[in-house]
GROMACS .gro file of C-alpha atoms in nm:
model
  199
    1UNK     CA    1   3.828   3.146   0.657
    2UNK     CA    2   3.811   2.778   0.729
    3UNK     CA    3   3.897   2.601   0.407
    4UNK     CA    4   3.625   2.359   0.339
    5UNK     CA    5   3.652   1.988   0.371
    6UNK     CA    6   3.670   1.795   0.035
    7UNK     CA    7   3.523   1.481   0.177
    8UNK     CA    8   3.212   1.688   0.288
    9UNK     CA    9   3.136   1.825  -0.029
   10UNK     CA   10   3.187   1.486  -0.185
   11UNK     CA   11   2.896   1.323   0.071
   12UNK     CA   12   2.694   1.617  -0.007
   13UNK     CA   13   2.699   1.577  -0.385
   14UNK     CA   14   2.670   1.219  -0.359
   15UNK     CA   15   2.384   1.293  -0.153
   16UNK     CA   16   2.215   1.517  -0.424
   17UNK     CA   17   2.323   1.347  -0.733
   18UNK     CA   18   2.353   0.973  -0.656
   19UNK     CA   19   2.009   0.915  -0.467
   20UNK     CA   20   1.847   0.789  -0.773
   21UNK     CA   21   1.466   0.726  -0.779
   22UNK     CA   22   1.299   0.547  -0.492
   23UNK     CA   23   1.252   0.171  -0.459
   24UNK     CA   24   0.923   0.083  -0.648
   25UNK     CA   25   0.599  -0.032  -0.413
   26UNK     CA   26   0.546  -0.392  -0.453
   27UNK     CA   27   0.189  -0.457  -0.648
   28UNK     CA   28  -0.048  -0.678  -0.522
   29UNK     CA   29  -0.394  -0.833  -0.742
   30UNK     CA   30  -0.651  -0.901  -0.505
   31UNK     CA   31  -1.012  -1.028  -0.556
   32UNK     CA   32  -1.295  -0.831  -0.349
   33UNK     CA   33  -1.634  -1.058  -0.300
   34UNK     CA   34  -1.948  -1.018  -0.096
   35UNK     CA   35  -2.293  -0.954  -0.125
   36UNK     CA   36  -2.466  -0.657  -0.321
   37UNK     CA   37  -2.525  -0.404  -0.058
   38UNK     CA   38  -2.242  -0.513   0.177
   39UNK     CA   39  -2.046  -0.142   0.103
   40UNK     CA   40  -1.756  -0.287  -0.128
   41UNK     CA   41  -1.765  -0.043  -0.389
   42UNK     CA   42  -1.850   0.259  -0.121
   43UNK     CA   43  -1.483   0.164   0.084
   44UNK     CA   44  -1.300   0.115  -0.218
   45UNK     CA   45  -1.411   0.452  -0.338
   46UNK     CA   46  -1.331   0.637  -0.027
   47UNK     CA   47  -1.005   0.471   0.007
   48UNK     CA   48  -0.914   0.615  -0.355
   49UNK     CA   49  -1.023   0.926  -0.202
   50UNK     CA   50  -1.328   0.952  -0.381
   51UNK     CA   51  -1.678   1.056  -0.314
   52UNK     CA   52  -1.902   0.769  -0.242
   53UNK     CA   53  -2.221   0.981  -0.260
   54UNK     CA   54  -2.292   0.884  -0.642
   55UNK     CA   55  -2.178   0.527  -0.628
   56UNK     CA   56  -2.390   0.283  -0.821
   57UNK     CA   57  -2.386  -0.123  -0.747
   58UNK     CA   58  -2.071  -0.277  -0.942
   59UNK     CA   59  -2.320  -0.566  -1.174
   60UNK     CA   60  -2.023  -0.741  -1.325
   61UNK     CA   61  -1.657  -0.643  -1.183
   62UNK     CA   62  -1.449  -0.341  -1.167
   63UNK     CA   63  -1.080  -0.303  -1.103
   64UNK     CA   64  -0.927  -0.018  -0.879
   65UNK     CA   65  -0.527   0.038  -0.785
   66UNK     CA   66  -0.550   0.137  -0.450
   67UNK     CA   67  -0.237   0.343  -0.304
   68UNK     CA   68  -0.064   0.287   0.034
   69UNK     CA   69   0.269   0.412   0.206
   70UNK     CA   70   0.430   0.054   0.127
   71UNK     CA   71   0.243  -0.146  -0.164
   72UNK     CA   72  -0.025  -0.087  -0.419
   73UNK     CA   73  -0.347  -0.328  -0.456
   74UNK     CA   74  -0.529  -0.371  -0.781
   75UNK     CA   75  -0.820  -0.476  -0.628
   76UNK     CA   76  -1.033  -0.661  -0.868
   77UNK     CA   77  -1.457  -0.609  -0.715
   78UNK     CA   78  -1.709  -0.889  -0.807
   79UNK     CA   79  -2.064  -0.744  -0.805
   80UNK     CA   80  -2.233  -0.972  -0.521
   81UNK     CA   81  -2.597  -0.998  -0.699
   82UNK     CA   82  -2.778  -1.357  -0.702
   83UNK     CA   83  -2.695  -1.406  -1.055
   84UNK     CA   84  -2.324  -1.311  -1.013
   85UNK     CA   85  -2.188  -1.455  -0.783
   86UNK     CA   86  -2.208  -1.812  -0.920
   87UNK     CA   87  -1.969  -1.667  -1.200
   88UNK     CA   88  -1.711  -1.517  -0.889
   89UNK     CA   89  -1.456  -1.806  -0.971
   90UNK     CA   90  -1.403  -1.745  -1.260
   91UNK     CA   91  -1.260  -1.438  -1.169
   92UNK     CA   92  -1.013  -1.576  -0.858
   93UNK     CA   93  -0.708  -1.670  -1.073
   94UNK     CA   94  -0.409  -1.465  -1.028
   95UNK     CA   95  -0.527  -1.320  -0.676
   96UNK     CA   96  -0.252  -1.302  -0.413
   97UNK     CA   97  -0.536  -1.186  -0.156
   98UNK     CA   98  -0.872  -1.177  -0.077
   99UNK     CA   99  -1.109  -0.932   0.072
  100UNK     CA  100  -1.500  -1.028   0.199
  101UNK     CA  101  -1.675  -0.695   0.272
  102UNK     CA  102  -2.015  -0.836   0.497
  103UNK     CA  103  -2.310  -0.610   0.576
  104UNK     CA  104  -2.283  -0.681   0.983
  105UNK     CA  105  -2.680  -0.459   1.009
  106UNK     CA  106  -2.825  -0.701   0.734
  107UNK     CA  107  -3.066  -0.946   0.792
  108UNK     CA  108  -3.050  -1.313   0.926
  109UNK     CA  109  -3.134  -1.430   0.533
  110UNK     CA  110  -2.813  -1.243   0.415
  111UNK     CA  111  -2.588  -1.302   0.727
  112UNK     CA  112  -2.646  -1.650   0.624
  113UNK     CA  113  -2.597  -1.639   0.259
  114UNK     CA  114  -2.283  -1.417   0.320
  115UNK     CA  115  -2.132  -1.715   0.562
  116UNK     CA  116  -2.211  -1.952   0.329
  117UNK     CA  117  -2.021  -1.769   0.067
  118UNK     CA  118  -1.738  -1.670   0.262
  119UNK     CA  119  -1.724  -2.081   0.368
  120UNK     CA  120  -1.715  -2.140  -0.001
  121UNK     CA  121  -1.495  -1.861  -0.047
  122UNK     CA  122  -1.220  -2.013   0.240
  123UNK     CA  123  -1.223  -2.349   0.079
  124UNK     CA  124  -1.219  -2.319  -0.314
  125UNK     CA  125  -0.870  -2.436  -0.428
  126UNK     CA  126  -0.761  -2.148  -0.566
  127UNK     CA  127  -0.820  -1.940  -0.251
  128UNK     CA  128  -0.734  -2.179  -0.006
  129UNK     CA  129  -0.383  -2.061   0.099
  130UNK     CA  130  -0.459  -1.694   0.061
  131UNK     CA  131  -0.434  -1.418   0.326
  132UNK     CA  132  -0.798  -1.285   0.401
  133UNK     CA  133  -0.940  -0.946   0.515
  134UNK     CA  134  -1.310  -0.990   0.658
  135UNK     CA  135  -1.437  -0.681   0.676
  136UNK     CA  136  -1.769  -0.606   0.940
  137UNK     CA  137  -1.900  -0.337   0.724
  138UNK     CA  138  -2.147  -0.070   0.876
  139UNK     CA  139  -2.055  -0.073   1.231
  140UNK     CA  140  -2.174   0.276   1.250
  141UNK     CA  141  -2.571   0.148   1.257
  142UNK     CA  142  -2.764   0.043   1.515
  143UNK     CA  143  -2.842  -0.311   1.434
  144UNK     CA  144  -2.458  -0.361   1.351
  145UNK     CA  145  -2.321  -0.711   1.539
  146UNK     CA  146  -2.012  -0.665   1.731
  147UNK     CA  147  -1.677  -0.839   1.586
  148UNK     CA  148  -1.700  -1.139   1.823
  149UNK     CA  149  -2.095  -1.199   1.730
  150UNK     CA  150  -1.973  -1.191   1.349
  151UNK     CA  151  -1.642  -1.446   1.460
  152UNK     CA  152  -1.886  -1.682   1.653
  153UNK     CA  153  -2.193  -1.679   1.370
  154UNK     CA  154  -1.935  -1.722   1.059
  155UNK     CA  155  -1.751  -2.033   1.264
  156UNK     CA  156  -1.391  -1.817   1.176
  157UNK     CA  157  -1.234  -2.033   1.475
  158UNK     CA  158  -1.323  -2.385   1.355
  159UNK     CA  159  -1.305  -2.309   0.959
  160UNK     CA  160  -1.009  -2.068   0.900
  161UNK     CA  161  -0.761  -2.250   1.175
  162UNK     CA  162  -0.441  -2.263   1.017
  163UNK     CA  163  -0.553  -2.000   0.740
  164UNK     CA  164  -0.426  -1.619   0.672
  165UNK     CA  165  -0.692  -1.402   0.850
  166UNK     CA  166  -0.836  -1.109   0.986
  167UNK     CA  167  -1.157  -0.974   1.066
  168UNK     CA  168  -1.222  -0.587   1.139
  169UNK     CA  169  -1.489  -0.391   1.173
  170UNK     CA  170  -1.527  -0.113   0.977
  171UNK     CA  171  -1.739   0.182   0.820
  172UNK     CA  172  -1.718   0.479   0.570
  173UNK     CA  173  -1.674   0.706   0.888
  174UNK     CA  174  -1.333   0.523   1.028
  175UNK     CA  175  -1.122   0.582   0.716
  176UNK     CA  176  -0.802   0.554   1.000
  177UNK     CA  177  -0.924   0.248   1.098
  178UNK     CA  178  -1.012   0.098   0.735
  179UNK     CA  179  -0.671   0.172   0.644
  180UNK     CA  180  -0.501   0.011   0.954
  181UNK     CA  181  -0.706  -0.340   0.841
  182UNK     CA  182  -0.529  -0.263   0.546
  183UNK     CA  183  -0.194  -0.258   0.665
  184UNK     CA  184  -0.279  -0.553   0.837
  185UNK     CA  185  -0.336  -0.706   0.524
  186UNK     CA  186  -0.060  -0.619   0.346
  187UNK     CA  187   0.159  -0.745   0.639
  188UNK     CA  188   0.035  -1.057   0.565
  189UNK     CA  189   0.102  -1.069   0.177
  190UNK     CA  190   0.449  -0.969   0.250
  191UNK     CA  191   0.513  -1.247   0.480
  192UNK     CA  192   0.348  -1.487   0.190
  193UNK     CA  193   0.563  -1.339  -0.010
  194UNK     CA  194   0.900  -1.408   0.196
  195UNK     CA  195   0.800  -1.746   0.239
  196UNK     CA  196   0.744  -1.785  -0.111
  197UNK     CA  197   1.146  -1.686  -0.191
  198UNK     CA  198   1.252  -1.878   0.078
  199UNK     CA  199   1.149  -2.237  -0.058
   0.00000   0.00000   0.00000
């Protein structure tokens, strides 16, 4: 019989013994705004693989620690009623990101106020320099405007040059897809957060 090699059984116990726990996920505190009714609280919900049959409008915030392969986001959601959102930056300090969930099957009213918010949203000091995730919630209805009609109505070209930003469309029934814009996003905090070490 073959006597066995030393140095093998070394690697192998080095291998067992000496792997020590994996490298912790970085975290990540995010602020979630849009309008009531735009689906935040649904996606977040599904996300954290849970059933978004009994959820209720958030009316103040909520927080959630969302899991992925590579990171975890503590994703802070502002309720998007009238008498809210005047209140939402109050709540932006401390975010490294931001997501803006939009209704893309609402009406002309709300299309507008959401743009208006998001403009506000894109330009308030403390969000500035922030990646974004845009989200073009409820693609799956009929009266749902494509990506491009949402890019062209919002002015994303002319406002957000220069800026962090992405804008997918998305609904409850594209989970793959959800979590790809979320990938996306994370790509982008990572590469903030790079930059951040090198200067």
């Amino acid at each position: 019989r073959k006597g066995v090699d030393l140095k093998t059984i070394e690697e192998c116990f080095r291998a067992l013994c000496c792997k020590g726990p994996p490298p912790a996920r970085p975290e990540y505190d995010l602020v979630c705004i849009g309008l009531t009714g735009s689906g935040k609280t649904s996606l977040l919900s599904k996300l954290c693989s849970e059933s978004p049959d009994n959820v209720v409008s958030t009316t103040g915030f909520s927080i959630k620690a969302v899991p992925f392969q590579n990171a975890i986001l503590n994703i802070k959601e502002l309720g998007g009623a009238d008498n809210i959102r005047k209140y939402w930056s109050r709540y932006y300090q401390g975010s490294q990101g931001v997501i803006f969930v939009l209704d893309s099957a609402s009406s002309e009213d709300d299309l507008e106020t959401a743009r208006n918010e998001l403009h506000s949203a894109l330009q308030h000091p403390q969000l500035c320099t922030l990646p974004f995730l845009i989200l073009a919630n409820h693609q799956d209805k009929p009266a749902a405007r494509s990506v491009q009609e949402v890019k062209k109505y919002f002015e994303l070209e002319p406002l957000a040059r220069g800026k962090r930003w992405i804008l997918q469309p998305c609904s409850l029934d594209d989970m793959e897809a959800l979590k790809d814009s979320f990938s996306q996003l994370i790509n982008l905090l990572e590469e903030k957060d790079h930059e951040a070490v090198r200067m």
